[in-house]
Amino acid sequence: MHLSHNLKFKSMTKYKKIQNLKTGESEFSFNATLLKVGEKILQNSNAKDYKIVTLGFQLPNGEDVQRTAICYASNYDYGVEEGKNYLCNLSFTEDGESQLSMSHLMNADRASAEDFSGLFQVTQQVIDDEVVM
């Protein structure tokens, strides 16, 4: 599936590596533009309803692409709009196949531990300064 030549994304897609707490496996979160929501409601082996959505984003090499993803009812029931950016997740099966899912959270750049790496050092310094004074 190829994007039309006139559709370009505003900025490079940022991928954030996360760890799945249930499986321990590495996954990646990123923002993508919702291009289309499928009309048909499907059901997975766990009896969870979902729809197939088409997302637009950039691959790590900078290529603009469209890819399909799963959007569970627990997310699309909040209401999602084509043309808006949503938080997505990239995971891999045991066979190494990629799986994309889209949440209802919009354009979320999640904080990481590195964002706050100096927090405890600053807190310790403030406490030490108060003790000294």
Coordinates of C-alpha atoms in Angstrom, one line a residue:
M1 CA 0.0 0.0 0.0
H2 CA 1.5 3.3 -1.1
L3 CA 0.8 6.9 0.0
S4 CA -0.2 9.4 -2.6
H5 CA 2.8 11.6 -3.5
N6 CA 1.1 14.7 -2.0
L7 CA 0.7 13.3 1.5
K8 CA 3.7 14.0 3.7
F9 CA 3.8 13.9 7.5
K10 CA 4.7 17.0 9.3
S11 CA 7.6 15.6 11.4
M12 CA 9.6 12.5 11.7
T13 CA 7.8 9.7 13.6
K14 CA 9.4 9.2 17.0
Y15 CA 9.6 5.7 18.3
K16 CA 9.9 5.1 22.1
K17 CA 11.1 1.7 23.2
I18 CA 9.0 0.3 26.1
Q19 CA 8.8 -3.1 27.9
N20 CA 5.6 -5.1 28.0
L21 CA 5.1 -5.8 31.7
K22 CA 3.1 -9.0 31.0
T23 CA 5.5 -10.6 28.5
G24 CA 8.8 -8.8 29.3
E25 CA 9.3 -8.2 25.5
S26 CA 10.4 -5.0 24.0
E27 CA 7.7 -2.9 22.1
F28 CA 7.6 0.5 20.6
S29 CA 5.1 3.3 21.1
F30 CA 4.7 6.1 18.5
N31 CA 2.1 8.5 17.1
A32 CA 0.4 7.9 13.7
T33 CA -2.3 9.6 11.7
L34 CA -5.6 7.8 11.5
L35 CA -6.5 7.7 7.8
K36 CA -9.4 5.3 7.8
V37 CA -11.6 3.2 10.2
G38 CA -12.9 0.0 8.9
E39 CA -16.7 -0.5 9.1
K40 CA -16.7 -4.2 10.0
I41 CA -16.5 -5.2 13.6
L42 CA -14.2 -8.3 14.1
Q43 CA -13.6 -10.5 17.1
N44 CA -10.3 -12.0 18.3
S45 CA -9.7 -15.4 20.0
N46 CA -10.3 -13.7 23.4
A47 CA -13.8 -12.5 22.2
K48 CA -12.6 -8.9 22.1
D49 CA -14.2 -6.7 19.4
Y50 CA -11.9 -4.7 17.1
K51 CA -11.8 -2.8 13.8
I52 CA -9.1 -2.6 11.3
V53 CA -7.8 0.9 10.9
T54 CA -5.3 2.4 8.4
L55 CA -2.6 4.5 9.8
G56 CA -0.1 6.9 8.2
F57 CA 3.4 7.4 9.7
Q58 CA 7.1 7.4 8.9
L59 CA 9.3 4.3 9.1
P60 CA 12.6 4.7 11.0
N61 CA 14.3 5.2 7.6
G62 CA 12.0 8.3 7.0
E63 CA 9.7 6.6 4.4
D64 CA 6.1 7.8 4.6
V65 CA 3.8 4.7 4.7
Q66 CA 0.3 3.5 5.3
R67 CA -0.2 0.4 7.4
T68 CA -3.2 -1.4 8.9
A69 CA -3.6 -1.9 12.6
I70 CA -6.0 -3.2 15.2
C71 CA -8.2 -0.7 17.2
Y72 CA -10.1 -2.5 20.0
A73 CA -13.6 -1.5 20.9
S74 CA -12.4 -0.3 24.2
N75 CA -10.5 2.4 22.3
Y76 CA -12.8 3.2 19.3
D77 CA -15.8 3.5 21.7
Y78 CA -14.3 6.7 22.9
G79 CA -14.7 8.1 19.4
V80 CA -11.8 8.5 17.0
E81 CA -11.5 10.8 14.1
E82 CA -9.8 10.3 10.8
G83 CA -7.0 12.8 10.2
K84 CA -6.0 13.0 13.9
N85 CA -2.9 11.6 15.5
Y86 CA -3.2 8.7 18.0
L87 CA -0.8 6.8 20.2
C88 CA 0.1 3.4 18.6
N89 CA 2.0 0.3 19.7
L90 CA 4.3 -1.9 17.7
S91 CA 4.8 -5.4 19.1
F92 CA 6.1 -8.7 17.7
T93 CA 4.7 -12.2 17.7
E94 CA 6.8 -15.2 18.7
D95 CA 7.4 -15.7 14.9
G96 CA 8.8 -12.2 14.6
E97 CA 5.7 -10.8 12.8
S98 CA 4.9 -7.2 13.6
Q99 CA 1.5 -6.2 15.1
L100 CA 0.3 -2.7 15.2
S101 CA -2.5 -1.4 17.5
M102 CA -4.0 2.0 17.9
S103 CA -5.4 3.5 21.1
H104 CA -7.8 6.4 21.6
L105 CA -5.1 8.6 23.2
M106 CA -4.3 11.5 21.0
N107 CA -0.8 12.6 20.0
A108 CA 0.7 11.5 23.3
D109 CA 4.4 11.8 23.8
R110 CA 4.8 9.8 27.0
A111 CA 7.4 10.7 29.6
S112 CA 10.3 8.3 30.1
A113 CA 12.6 7.6 33.0
E114 CA 15.3 9.6 31.2
D115 CA 13.1 12.7 31.2
F116 CA 13.3 12.8 35.0
S117 CA 16.8 11.3 35.5
G118 CA 18.1 14.4 37.4
L119 CA 15.0 14.7 39.6
F120 CA 16.3 12.6 42.5
Q121 CA 19.7 14.3 42.4
V122 CA 18.0 17.7 42.6
T123 CA 15.8 16.5 45.5
Q124 CA 18.8 15.2 47.3
Q125 CA 20.7 18.5 46.8
V126 CA 17.8 20.5 48.2
I127 CA 17.6 18.3 51.3
D128 CA 21.3 18.5 51.8
D129 CA 21.3 22.3 51.5
E130 CA 18.4 22.6 54.0
V131 CA 20.3 20.4 56.5
V132 CA 23.4 22.5 56.2
M133 CA 21.6 25.8 56.8

